[in-house]
Short mmCIF file of C-alpha atoms and ligand atoms in Angstrom, two decimals:
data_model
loop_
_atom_site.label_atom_id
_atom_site.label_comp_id
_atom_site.label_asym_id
_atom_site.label_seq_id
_atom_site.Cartn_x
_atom_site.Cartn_y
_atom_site.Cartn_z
CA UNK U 1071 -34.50 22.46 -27.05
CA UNK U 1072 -36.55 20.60 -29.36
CA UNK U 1073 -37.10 16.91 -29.42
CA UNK U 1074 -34.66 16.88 -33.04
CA UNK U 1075 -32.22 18.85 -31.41
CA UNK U 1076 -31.32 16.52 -28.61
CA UNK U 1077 -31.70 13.50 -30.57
CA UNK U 1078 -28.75 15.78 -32.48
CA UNK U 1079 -26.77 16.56 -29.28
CA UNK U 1080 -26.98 12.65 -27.97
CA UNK U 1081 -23.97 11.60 -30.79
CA UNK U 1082 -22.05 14.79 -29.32
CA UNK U 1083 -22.22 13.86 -25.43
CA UNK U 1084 -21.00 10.33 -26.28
CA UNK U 1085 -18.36 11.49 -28.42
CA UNK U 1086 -16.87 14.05 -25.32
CA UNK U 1087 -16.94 11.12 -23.34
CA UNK U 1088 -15.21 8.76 -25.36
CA UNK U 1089 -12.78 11.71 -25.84
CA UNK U 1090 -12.24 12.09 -22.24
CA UNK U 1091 -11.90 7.82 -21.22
CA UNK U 1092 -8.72 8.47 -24.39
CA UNK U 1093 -7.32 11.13 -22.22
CA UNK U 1094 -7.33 9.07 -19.45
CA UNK U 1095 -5.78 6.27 -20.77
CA UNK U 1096 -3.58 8.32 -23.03
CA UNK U 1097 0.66 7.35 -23.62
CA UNK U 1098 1.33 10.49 -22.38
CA UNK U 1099 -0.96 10.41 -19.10
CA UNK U 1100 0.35 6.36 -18.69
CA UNK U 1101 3.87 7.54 -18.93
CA UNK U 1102 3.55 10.04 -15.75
CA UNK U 1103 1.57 7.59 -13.65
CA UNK U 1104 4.44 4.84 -14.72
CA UNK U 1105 7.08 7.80 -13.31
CA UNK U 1106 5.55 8.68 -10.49
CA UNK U 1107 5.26 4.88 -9.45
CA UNK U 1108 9.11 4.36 -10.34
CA UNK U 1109 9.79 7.39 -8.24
CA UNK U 1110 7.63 6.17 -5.41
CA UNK U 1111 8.63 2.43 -5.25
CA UNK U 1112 11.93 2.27 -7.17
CA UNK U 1113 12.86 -1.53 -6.21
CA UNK U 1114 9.47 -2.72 -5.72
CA UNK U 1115 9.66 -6.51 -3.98
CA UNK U 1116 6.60 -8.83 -2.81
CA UNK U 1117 5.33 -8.18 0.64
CA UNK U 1118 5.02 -11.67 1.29
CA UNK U 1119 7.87 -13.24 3.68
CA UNK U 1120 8.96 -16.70 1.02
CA UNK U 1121 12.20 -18.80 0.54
CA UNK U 1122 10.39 -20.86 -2.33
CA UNK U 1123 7.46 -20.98 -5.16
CA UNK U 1124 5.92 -22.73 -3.13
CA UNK U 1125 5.96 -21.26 -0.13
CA UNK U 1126 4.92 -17.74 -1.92
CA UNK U 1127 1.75 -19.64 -3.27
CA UNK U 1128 0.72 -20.96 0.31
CA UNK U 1129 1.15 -17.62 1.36
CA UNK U 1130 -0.71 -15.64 -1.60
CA UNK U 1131 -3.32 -18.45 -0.61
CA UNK U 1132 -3.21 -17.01 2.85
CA UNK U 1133 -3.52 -13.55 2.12
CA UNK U 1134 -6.82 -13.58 0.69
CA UNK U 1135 -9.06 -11.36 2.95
CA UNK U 1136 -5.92 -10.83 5.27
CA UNK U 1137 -3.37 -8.40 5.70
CA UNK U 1138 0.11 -9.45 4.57
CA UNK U 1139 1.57 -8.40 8.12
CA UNK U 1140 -0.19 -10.67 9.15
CA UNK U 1141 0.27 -13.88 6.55
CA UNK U 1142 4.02 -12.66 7.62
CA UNK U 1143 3.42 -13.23 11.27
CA UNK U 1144 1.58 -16.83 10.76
CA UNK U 1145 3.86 -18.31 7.79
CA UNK U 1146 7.69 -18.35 9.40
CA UNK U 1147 6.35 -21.00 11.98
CA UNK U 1148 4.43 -22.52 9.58
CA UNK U 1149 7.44 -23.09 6.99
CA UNK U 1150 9.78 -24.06 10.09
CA UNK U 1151 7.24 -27.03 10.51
CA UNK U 1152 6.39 -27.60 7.06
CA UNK U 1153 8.85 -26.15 4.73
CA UNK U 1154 7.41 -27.96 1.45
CA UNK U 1155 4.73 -29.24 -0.80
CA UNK U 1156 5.44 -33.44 0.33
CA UNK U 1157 5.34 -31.73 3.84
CA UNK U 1158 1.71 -30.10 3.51
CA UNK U 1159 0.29 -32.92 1.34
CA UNK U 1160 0.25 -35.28 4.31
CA UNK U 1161 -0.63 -33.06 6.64
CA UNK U 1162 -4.53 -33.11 7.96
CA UNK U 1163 -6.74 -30.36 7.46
CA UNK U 1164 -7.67 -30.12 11.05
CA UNK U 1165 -4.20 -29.51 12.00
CA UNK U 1166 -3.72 -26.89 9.50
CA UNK U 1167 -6.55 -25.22 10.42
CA UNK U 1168 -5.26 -24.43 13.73
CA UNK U 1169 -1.80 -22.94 11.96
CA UNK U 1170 -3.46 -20.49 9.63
CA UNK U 1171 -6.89 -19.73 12.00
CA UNK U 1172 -5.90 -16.38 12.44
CA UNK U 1173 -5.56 -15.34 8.68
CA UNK U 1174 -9.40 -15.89 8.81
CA UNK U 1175 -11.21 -18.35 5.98
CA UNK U 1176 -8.82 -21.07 7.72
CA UNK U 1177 -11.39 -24.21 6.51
CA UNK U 1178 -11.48 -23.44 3.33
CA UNK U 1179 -7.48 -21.77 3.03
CA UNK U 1180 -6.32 -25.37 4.50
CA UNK U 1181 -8.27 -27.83 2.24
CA UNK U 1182 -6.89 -25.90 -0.80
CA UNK U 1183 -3.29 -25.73 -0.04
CA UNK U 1184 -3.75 -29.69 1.16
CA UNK U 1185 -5.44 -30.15 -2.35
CA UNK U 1186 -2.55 -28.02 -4.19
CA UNK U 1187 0.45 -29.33 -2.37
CA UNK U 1188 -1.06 -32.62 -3.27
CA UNK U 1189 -1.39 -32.01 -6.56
CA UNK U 1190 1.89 -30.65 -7.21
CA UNK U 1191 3.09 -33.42 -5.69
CA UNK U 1192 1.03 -35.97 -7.64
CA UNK U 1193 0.85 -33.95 -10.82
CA UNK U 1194 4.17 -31.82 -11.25
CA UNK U 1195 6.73 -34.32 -9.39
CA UNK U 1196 6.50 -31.88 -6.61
CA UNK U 1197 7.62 -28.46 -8.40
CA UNK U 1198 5.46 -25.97 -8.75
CA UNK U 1199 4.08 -25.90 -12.45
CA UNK U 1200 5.72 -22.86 -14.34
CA UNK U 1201 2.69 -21.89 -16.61
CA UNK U 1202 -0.70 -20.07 -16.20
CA UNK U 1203 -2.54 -22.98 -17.26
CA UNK U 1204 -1.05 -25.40 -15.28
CA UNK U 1205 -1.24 -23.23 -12.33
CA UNK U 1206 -4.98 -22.61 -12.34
CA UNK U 1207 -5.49 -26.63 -12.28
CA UNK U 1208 -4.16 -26.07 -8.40
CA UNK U 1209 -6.74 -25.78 -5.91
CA UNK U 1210 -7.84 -22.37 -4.78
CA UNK U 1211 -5.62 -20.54 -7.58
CA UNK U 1212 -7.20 -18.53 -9.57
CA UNK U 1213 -5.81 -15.62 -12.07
CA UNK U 1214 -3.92 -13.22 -9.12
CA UNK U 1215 -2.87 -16.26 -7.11
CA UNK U 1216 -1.13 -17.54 -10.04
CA UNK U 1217 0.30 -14.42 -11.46
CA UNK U 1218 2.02 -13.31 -7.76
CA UNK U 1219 3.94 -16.57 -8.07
CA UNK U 1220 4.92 -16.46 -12.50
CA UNK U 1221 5.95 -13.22 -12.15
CA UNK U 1222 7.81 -13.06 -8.09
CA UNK U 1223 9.14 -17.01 -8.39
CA UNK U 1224 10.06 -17.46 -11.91
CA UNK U 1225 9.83 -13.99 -13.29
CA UNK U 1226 7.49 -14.65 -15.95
CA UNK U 1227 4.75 -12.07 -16.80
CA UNK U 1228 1.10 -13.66 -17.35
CA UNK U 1229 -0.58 -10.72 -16.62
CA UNK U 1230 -0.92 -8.12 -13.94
CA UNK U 1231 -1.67 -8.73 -10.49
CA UNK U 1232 -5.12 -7.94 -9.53
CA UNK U 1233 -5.91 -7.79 -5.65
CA UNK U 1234 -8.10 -4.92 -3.83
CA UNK U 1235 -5.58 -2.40 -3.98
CA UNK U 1236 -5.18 -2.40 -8.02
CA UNK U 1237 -8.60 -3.21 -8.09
CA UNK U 1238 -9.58 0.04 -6.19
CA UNK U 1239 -6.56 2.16 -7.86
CA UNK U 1240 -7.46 1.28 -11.39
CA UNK U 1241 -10.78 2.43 -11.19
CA UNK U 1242 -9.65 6.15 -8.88
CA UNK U 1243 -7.05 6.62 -12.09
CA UNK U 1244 -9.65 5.54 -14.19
CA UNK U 1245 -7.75 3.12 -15.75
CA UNK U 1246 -10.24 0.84 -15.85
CA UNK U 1247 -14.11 0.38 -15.04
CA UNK U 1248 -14.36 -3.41 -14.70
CA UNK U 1249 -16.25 -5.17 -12.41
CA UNK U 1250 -14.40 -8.01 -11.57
CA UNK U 1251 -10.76 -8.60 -11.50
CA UNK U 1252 -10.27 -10.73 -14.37
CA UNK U 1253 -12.04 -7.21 -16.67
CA UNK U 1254 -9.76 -5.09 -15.08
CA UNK U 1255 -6.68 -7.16 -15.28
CA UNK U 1256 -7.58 -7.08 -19.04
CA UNK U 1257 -7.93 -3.28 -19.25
CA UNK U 1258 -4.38 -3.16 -17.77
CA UNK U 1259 -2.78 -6.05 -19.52
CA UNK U 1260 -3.50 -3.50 -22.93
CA UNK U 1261 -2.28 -0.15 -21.11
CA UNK U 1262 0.45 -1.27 -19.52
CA UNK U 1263 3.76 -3.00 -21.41
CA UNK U 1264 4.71 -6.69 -20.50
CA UNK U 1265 8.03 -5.42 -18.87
CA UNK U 1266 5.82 -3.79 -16.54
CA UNK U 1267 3.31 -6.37 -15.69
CA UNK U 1268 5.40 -7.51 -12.65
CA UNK U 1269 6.46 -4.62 -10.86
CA UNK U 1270 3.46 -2.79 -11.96
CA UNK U 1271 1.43 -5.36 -9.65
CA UNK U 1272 3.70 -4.88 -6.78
CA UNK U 1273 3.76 -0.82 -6.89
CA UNK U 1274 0.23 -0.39 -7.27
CA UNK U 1275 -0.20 -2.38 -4.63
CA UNK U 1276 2.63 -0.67 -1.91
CA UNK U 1277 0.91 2.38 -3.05
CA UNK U 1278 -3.10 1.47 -2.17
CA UNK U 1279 -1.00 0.44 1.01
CA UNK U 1280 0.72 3.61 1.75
CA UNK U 1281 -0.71 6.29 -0.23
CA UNK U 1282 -3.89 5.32 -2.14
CA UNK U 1283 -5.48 3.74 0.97
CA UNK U 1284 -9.33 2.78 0.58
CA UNK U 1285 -11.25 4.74 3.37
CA UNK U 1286 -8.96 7.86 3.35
CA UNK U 1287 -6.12 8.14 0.70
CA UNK U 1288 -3.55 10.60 1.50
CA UNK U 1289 -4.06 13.28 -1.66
CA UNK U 1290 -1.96 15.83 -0.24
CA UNK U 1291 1.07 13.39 -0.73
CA UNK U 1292 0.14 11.89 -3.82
CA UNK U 1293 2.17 12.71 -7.10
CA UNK U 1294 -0.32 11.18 -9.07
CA UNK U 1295 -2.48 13.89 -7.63
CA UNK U 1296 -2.71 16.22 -10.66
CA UNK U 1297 -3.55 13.55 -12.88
CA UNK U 1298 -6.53 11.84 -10.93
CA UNK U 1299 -10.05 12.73 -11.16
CA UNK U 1300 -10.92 10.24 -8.63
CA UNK U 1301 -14.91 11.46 -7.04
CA UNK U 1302 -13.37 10.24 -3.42
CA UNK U 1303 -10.07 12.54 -3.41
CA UNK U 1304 -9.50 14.33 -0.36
CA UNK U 1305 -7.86 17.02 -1.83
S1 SF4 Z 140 -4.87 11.67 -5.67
FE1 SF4 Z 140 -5.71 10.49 -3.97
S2 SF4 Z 140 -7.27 9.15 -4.86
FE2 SF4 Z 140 -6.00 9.94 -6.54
S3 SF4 Z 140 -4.44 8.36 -6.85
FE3 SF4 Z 140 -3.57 9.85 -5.45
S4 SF4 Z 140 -4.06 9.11 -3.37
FE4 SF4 Z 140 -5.35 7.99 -4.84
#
């Protein structure tokens, strides 16, 4: 091919592959992986063993690099001894530490849920605040933190919950290429519709935990299978 004919054919490549990223993110494409997820995870609930707001953002603090079993295992003692935010804000760090060792990260887990129970307790007469902003003032809360406890605890949708699982799954269904949470939380905040954001969160992520796993994802019983193009399938 000569040089002015693939200077022609570059416009035509990038046009295919716009055309394909629409497919992918098409209504009609959304719609089936939106069924399949109903289907899959019909009454979708947080993983996360809470009685209170607060409580659920200790443990989403918790969970970070750690397995919800077992934030589930640590947290029931912990909430026997401790069961609010006037409870943790006096508490020292050292003796927290020993609580939470075993979710891993336990320094710098204890000093933030000191700092945020203190806060709240300072700052928001000892409720947890009910708004994005306010949230992200807390300690060790950043966007997903703050968006499992609006949308579990008060039911209010600030986004879409971004952890590894949705992280990893977004990308597989190509619903997203972003490279950190917060870009791919904003791919999904456009695709999918506010009365979604919430359970949307929680299914992706029971699904990365039973279906979509990272190292080996189970394909063969996947009905999202005939709609993903993902290079690591296994079948
Ligand atoms: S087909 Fe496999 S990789 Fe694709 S979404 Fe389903 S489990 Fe994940």
């Amino acid at each position: 091919m000569s040089s002015t004919a693939l200077r022609k054919a570059k416009p035509a490549r990038h046009k295919t592959a716009a055309k394909k990223k629409d497919v992918y993110k098409s209504a009609q494409r959304l719609k089936k992986i939106f069924a399949g997820l109903d289907r899959l995870f019909p009454d979708v609930q947080c993983a996360l063993t809470h009685k209170s707001a607060f409580q659920l953002l200790v443990a989403t603090i918790l969970s970070a690099q750690c397995t919800d079993e077992r934030v589930n295992k640590v947290t029931p003692s912990l909430f026997k001894k401790y069961p609010g935010p006037h409870d943790f804000a006096r508490l020292d760090q050292k003796v927290l530490e020993q609580d939470i060792k075993s979710t891993g990260f336990f320094r710098n887990k204890a000093k933030n849920i000191i700092g945020a129970a203190k806060k709240i307790v300072e700052d928001f007469k000892g409720k947890v605040p009910q708004s994005m902003d306010e949230m992200l003032t807390l300690p060790g809360v950043a966007r997903k933190t703050a968006n499992v406890v609006m949308g579990t605890a008060f039911g209010i949708p600030t986004g879409v919950v971004v952890d590894t699982h949705v992280f990893r799954i977004a990308h597989r269904l190509k619903l997203s290429s972003g490279k950190t949470p917060e870009n791919v939380e904003r791919d999904l905040i456009e695709l999918v519709p506010k009365d979604r954001w919430i359970p949307f969160g929680h299914q992706v992520i029971w699904f990365g935990r039973k279906i979509c796993q990272a190292r080996k994802p189970l394909c063969i019983e996947c009905p999202l299978n005939s709609l993903c193009d993902a290079p690591d399938k296994t079948v």
